[in-house]
Amino acid sequence: MKQDIKIYKLESEVVLAIDRMAKEHGMSRNKYLIGILKNHVIAGEIKEVEERYVNLIKTNMEVIQHNSETLEMLKQEILMEKYLEEEWRRANES
Protein backbone atom coordinates (compact mmCIF):
# COMPACT_ATOMS: atom_id res chain seq x y z
CA MET A 1 0.00 0.00 0.00
CA LYS A 2 1.37 3.40 -0.94
CA GLN A 3 1.12 6.34 1.44
CA ASP A 4 1.82 10.06 1.26
CA ILE A 5 4.41 11.91 3.33
CA LYS A 6 4.35 15.67 3.78
CA ILE A 7 7.37 17.71 4.82
CA TYR A 8 6.84 21.13 6.36
CA LYS A 9 9.13 24.14 6.84
CA LEU A 10 11.87 23.08 4.44
CA GLU A 11 14.16 25.94 3.39
CA SER A 12 13.74 27.20 -0.17
CA GLU A 13 17.41 26.58 -0.91
CA VAL A 14 17.00 22.90 -0.03
CA VAL A 15 13.92 22.56 -2.24
CA LEU A 16 15.75 24.25 -5.13
CA ALA A 17 18.74 21.96 -4.67
CA ILE A 18 16.47 18.90 -4.66
CA ASP A 19 14.74 20.14 -7.80
CA ARG A 20 18.11 20.72 -9.49
CA MET A 21 19.36 17.23 -8.58
CA ALA A 22 16.09 15.64 -9.71
CA LYS A 23 16.36 17.45 -13.03
CA GLU A 24 19.98 16.30 -13.45
CA HIS A 25 18.74 12.72 -13.04
CA GLY A 26 15.80 13.28 -15.38
CA MET A 27 13.23 12.75 -12.65
CA SER A 28 10.43 14.59 -10.98
CA ARG A 29 11.03 15.88 -7.45
CA ASN A 30 8.68 13.23 -6.09
CA LYS A 31 10.33 10.34 -7.94
CA TYR A 32 13.78 11.59 -6.93
CA LEU A 33 12.82 11.84 -3.24
CA ILE A 34 11.21 8.39 -3.32
CA GLY A 35 14.50 7.02 -4.64
CA ILE A 36 16.48 8.79 -1.91
CA LEU A 37 14.18 7.47 0.82
CA LYS A 38 14.30 3.91 -0.55
CA ASN A 39 18.10 4.08 -0.76
CA HIS A 40 18.25 5.31 2.82
CA VAL A 41 16.20 2.34 4.03
CA ILE A 42 18.23 -0.12 1.96
CA ALA A 43 21.52 1.39 3.21
CA GLY A 44 20.59 0.41 6.77
CA GLU A 45 19.84 -3.14 5.68
CA ILE A 46 23.09 -3.31 3.71
CA LYS A 47 25.03 -2.13 6.76
CA GLU A 48 23.53 -4.96 8.84
CA VAL A 49 24.48 -7.52 6.19
CA GLU A 50 27.97 -6.05 5.96
CA GLU A 51 28.44 -6.28 9.73
CA ARG A 52 27.35 -9.94 9.70
CA TYR A 53 29.75 -10.57 6.79
CA VAL A 54 32.65 -8.94 8.64
CA ASN A 55 31.92 -11.05 11.73
CA LEU A 56 31.76 -14.19 9.59
CA ILE A 57 35.11 -13.36 7.99
CA LYS A 58 36.68 -12.80 11.44
CA THR A 59 35.34 -16.13 12.67
CA ASN A 60 36.60 -17.89 9.54
CA MET A 61 40.04 -16.35 9.95
CA GLU A 62 40.19 -17.54 13.57
CA VAL A 63 39.19 -21.07 12.53
CA ILE A 64 41.74 -21.09 9.71
CA GLN A 65 44.46 -19.89 12.10
CA HIS A 66 43.54 -22.59 14.63
CA ASN A 67 43.51 -25.26 11.89
CA SER A 68 46.90 -24.10 10.62
CA GLU A 69 48.38 -24.33 14.11
CA THR A 70 46.88 -27.80 14.59
CA LEU A 71 48.23 -28.99 11.23
CA GLU A 72 51.68 -27.66 12.11
CA MET A 73 51.62 -29.55 15.43
CA LEU A 74 50.55 -32.75 13.66
CA LYS A 75 53.29 -32.31 11.09
CA GLN A 76 55.89 -31.93 13.85
CA GLU A 77 54.56 -35.02 15.64
CA ILE A 78 54.68 -37.09 12.44
CA LEU A 79 58.22 -35.92 11.69
CA MET A 80 59.31 -36.74 15.24
CA GLU A 81 57.69 -40.17 15.03
CA LYS A 82 59.47 -40.91 11.73
CA TYR A 83 62.76 -39.72 13.21
CA LEU A 84 62.36 -41.92 16.29
CA GLU A 85 61.40 -44.93 14.16
CA GLU A 86 64.49 -44.40 12.01
CA GLU A 87 66.71 -44.06 15.09
CA TRP A 88 65.19 -47.21 16.60
CA ARG A 89 65.72 -49.10 13.33
CA ARG A 90 69.38 -47.98 13.18
CA ALA A 91 69.95 -48.94 16.78
CA ASN A 92 68.47 -52.40 16.25
CA GLU A 93 70.36 -53.06 12.99
CA SER A 94 73.71 -52.94 14.70
PDB file of C-alpha atoms in Angstrom:
ATOM      1  CA  MET A   1       0.000   0.000   0.000  1.00  0.00           C
ATOM      2  CA  LYS A   2       1.372   3.396  -0.935  1.00  0.00           C
ATOM      3  CA  GLN A   3       1.125   6.336   1.437  1.00  0.00           C
ATOM      4  CA  ASP A   4       1.815  10.055   1.264  1.00  0.00           C
ATOM      5  CA  ILE A   5       4.405  11.905   3.328  1.00  0.00           C
ATOM      6  CA  LYS A   6       4.350  15.668   3.777  1.00  0.00           C
ATOM      7  CA  ILE A   7       7.370  17.707   4.819  1.00  0.00           C
ATOM      8  CA  TYR A   8       6.844  21.134   6.361  1.00  0.00           C
ATOM      9  CA  LYS A   9       9.133  24.143   6.842  1.00  0.00           C
ATOM     10  CA  LEU A  10      11.871  23.083   4.443  1.00  0.00           C
ATOM     11  CA  GLU A  11      14.158  25.941   3.390  1.00  0.00           C
ATOM     12  CA  SER A  12      13.736  27.199  -0.172  1.00  0.00           C
ATOM     13  CA  GLU A  13      17.409  26.577  -0.908  1.00  0.00           C
ATOM     14  CA  VAL A  14      17.001  22.903  -0.030  1.00  0.00           C
ATOM     15  CA  VAL A  15      13.923  22.563  -2.237  1.00  0.00           C
ATOM     16  CA  LEU A  16      15.754  24.255  -5.128  1.00  0.00           C
ATOM     17  CA  ALA A  17      18.743  21.957  -4.666  1.00  0.00           C
ATOM     18  CA  ILE A  18      16.470  18.898  -4.661  1.00  0.00           C
ATOM     19  CA  ASP A  19      14.740  20.145  -7.801  1.00  0.00           C
ATOM     20  CA  ARG A  20      18.106  20.721  -9.494  1.00  0.00           C
ATOM     21  CA  MET A  21      19.359  17.230  -8.576  1.00  0.00           C
ATOM     22  CA  ALA A  22      16.093  15.641  -9.706  1.00  0.00           C
ATOM     23  CA  LYS A  23      16.360  17.447 -13.034  1.00  0.00           C
ATOM     24  CA  GLU A  24      19.982  16.296 -13.448  1.00  0.00           C
ATOM     25  CA  HIS A  25      18.743  12.723 -13.038  1.00  0.00           C
ATOM     26  CA  GLY A  26      15.804  13.284 -15.381  1.00  0.00           C
ATOM     27  CA  MET A  27      13.226  12.749 -12.647  1.00  0.00           C
ATOM     28  CA  SER A  28      10.430  14.592 -10.979  1.00  0.00           C
ATOM     29  CA  ARG A  29      11.029  15.881  -7.454  1.00  0.00           C
ATOM     30  CA  ASN A  30       8.680  13.229  -6.089  1.00  0.00           C
ATOM     31  CA  LYS A  31      10.327  10.340  -7.937  1.00  0.00           C
ATOM     32  CA  TYR A  32      13.775  11.587  -6.933  1.00  0.00           C
ATOM     33  CA  LEU A  33      12.823  11.845  -3.241  1.00  0.00           C
ATOM     34  CA  ILE A  34      11.209   8.392  -3.323  1.00  0.00           C
ATOM     35  CA  GLY A  35      14.504   7.020  -4.640  1.00  0.00           C
ATOM     36  CA  ILE A  36      16.478   8.791  -1.909  1.00  0.00           C
ATOM     37  CA  LEU A  37      14.176   7.466   0.821  1.00  0.00           C
ATOM     38  CA  LYS A  38      14.301   3.912  -0.551  1.00  0.00           C
ATOM     39  CA  ASN A  39      18.105   4.075  -0.759  1.00  0.00           C
ATOM     40  CA  HIS A  40      18.253   5.306   2.824  1.00  0.00           C
ATOM     41  CA  VAL A  41      16.202   2.340   4.031  1.00  0.00           C
ATOM     42  CA  ILE A  42      18.231  -0.115   1.956  1.00  0.00           C
ATOM     43  CA  ALA A  43      21.515   1.385   3.206  1.00  0.00           C
ATOM     44  CA  GLY A  44      20.595   0.413   6.768  1.00  0.00           C
ATOM     45  CA  GLU A  45      19.842  -3.137   5.676  1.00  0.00           C
ATOM     46  CA  ILE A  46      23.090  -3.309   3.713  1.00  0.00           C
ATOM     47  CA  LYS A  47      25.027  -2.131   6.764  1.00  0.00           C
ATOM     48  CA  GLU A  48      23.534  -4.959   8.838  1.00  0.00           C
ATOM     49  CA  VAL A  49      24.477  -7.521   6.186  1.00  0.00           C
ATOM     50  CA  GLU A  50      27.970  -6.046   5.958  1.00  0.00           C
ATOM     51  CA  GLU A  51      28.436  -6.284   9.735  1.00  0.00           C
ATOM     52  CA  ARG A  52      27.353  -9.940   9.696  1.00  0.00           C
ATOM     53  CA  TYR A  53      29.745 -10.574   6.787  1.00  0.00           C
ATOM     54  CA  VAL A  54      32.654  -8.941   8.638  1.00  0.00           C
ATOM     55  CA  ASN A  55      31.923 -11.049  11.727  1.00  0.00           C
ATOM     56  CA  LEU A  56      31.761 -14.187   9.593  1.00  0.00           C
ATOM     57  CA  ILE A  57      35.111 -13.361   7.993  1.00  0.00           C
ATOM     58  CA  LYS A  58      36.679 -12.801  11.435  1.00  0.00           C
ATOM     59  CA  THR A  59      35.337 -16.134  12.665  1.00  0.00           C
ATOM     60  CA  ASN A  60      36.596 -17.895   9.536  1.00  0.00           C
ATOM     61  CA  MET A  61      40.042 -16.350   9.949  1.00  0.00           C
ATOM     62  CA  GLU A  62      40.192 -17.542  13.569  1.00  0.00           C
ATOM     63  CA  VAL A  63      39.190 -21.070  12.527  1.00  0.00           C
ATOM     64  CA  ILE A  64      41.741 -21.088   9.705  1.00  0.00           C
ATOM     65  CA  GLN A  65      44.458 -19.892  12.103  1.00  0.00           C
ATOM     66  CA  HIS A  66      43.537 -22.595  14.627  1.00  0.00           C
ATOM     67  CA  ASN A  67      43.507 -25.263  11.890  1.00  0.00           C
ATOM     68  CA  SER A  68      46.899 -24.099  10.616  1.00  0.00           C
ATOM     69  CA  GLU A  69      48.380 -24.333  14.108  1.00  0.00           C
ATOM     70  CA  THR A  70      46.876 -27.801  14.592  1.00  0.00           C
ATOM     71  CA  LEU A  71      48.232 -28.992  11.234  1.00  0.00           C
ATOM     72  CA  GLU A  72      51.677 -27.661  12.110  1.00  0.00           C
ATOM     73  CA  MET A  73      51.616 -29.545  15.428  1.00  0.00           C
ATOM     74  CA  LEU A  74      50.549 -32.750  13.658  1.00  0.00           C
ATOM     75  CA  LYS A  75      53.295 -32.308  11.093  1.00  0.00           C
ATOM     76  CA  GLN A  76      55.887 -31.929  13.846  1.00  0.00           C
ATOM     77  CA  GLU A  77      54.564 -35.022  15.645  1.00  0.00           C
ATOM     78  CA  ILE A  78      54.681 -37.085  12.436  1.00  0.00           C
ATOM     79  CA  LEU A  79      58.223 -35.923  11.692  1.00  0.00           C
ATOM     80  CA  MET A  80      59.309 -36.737  15.242  1.00  0.00           C
ATOM     81  CA  GLU A  81      57.688 -40.169  15.026  1.00  0.00           C
ATOM     82  CA  LYS A  82      59.472 -40.907  11.732  1.00  0.00           C
ATOM     83  CA  TYR A  83      62.757 -39.719  13.211  1.00  0.00           C
ATOM     84  CA  LEU A  84      62.356 -41.918  16.295  1.00  0.00           C
ATOM     85  CA  GLU A  85      61.401 -44.932  14.155  1.00  0.00           C
ATOM     86  CA  GLU A  86      64.492 -44.398  12.011  1.00  0.00           C
ATOM     87  CA  GLU A  87      66.706 -44.060  15.089  1.00  0.00           C
ATOM     88  CA  TRP A  88      65.194 -47.207  16.604  1.00  0.00           C
ATOM     89  CA  ARG A  89      65.717 -49.099  13.334  1.00  0.00           C
ATOM     90  CA  ARG A  90      69.383 -47.984  13.178  1.00  0.00           C
ATOM     91  CA  ALA A  91      69.950 -48.938  16.782  1.00  0.00           C
ATOM     92  CA  ASN A  92      68.473 -52.403  16.245  1.00  0.00           C
ATOM     93  CA  GLU A  93      70.360 -53.057  12.986  1.00  0.00           C
ATOM     94  CA  SER A  94      73.709 -52.940  14.700  1.00  0.00           C
TER      95      SER A  94
END
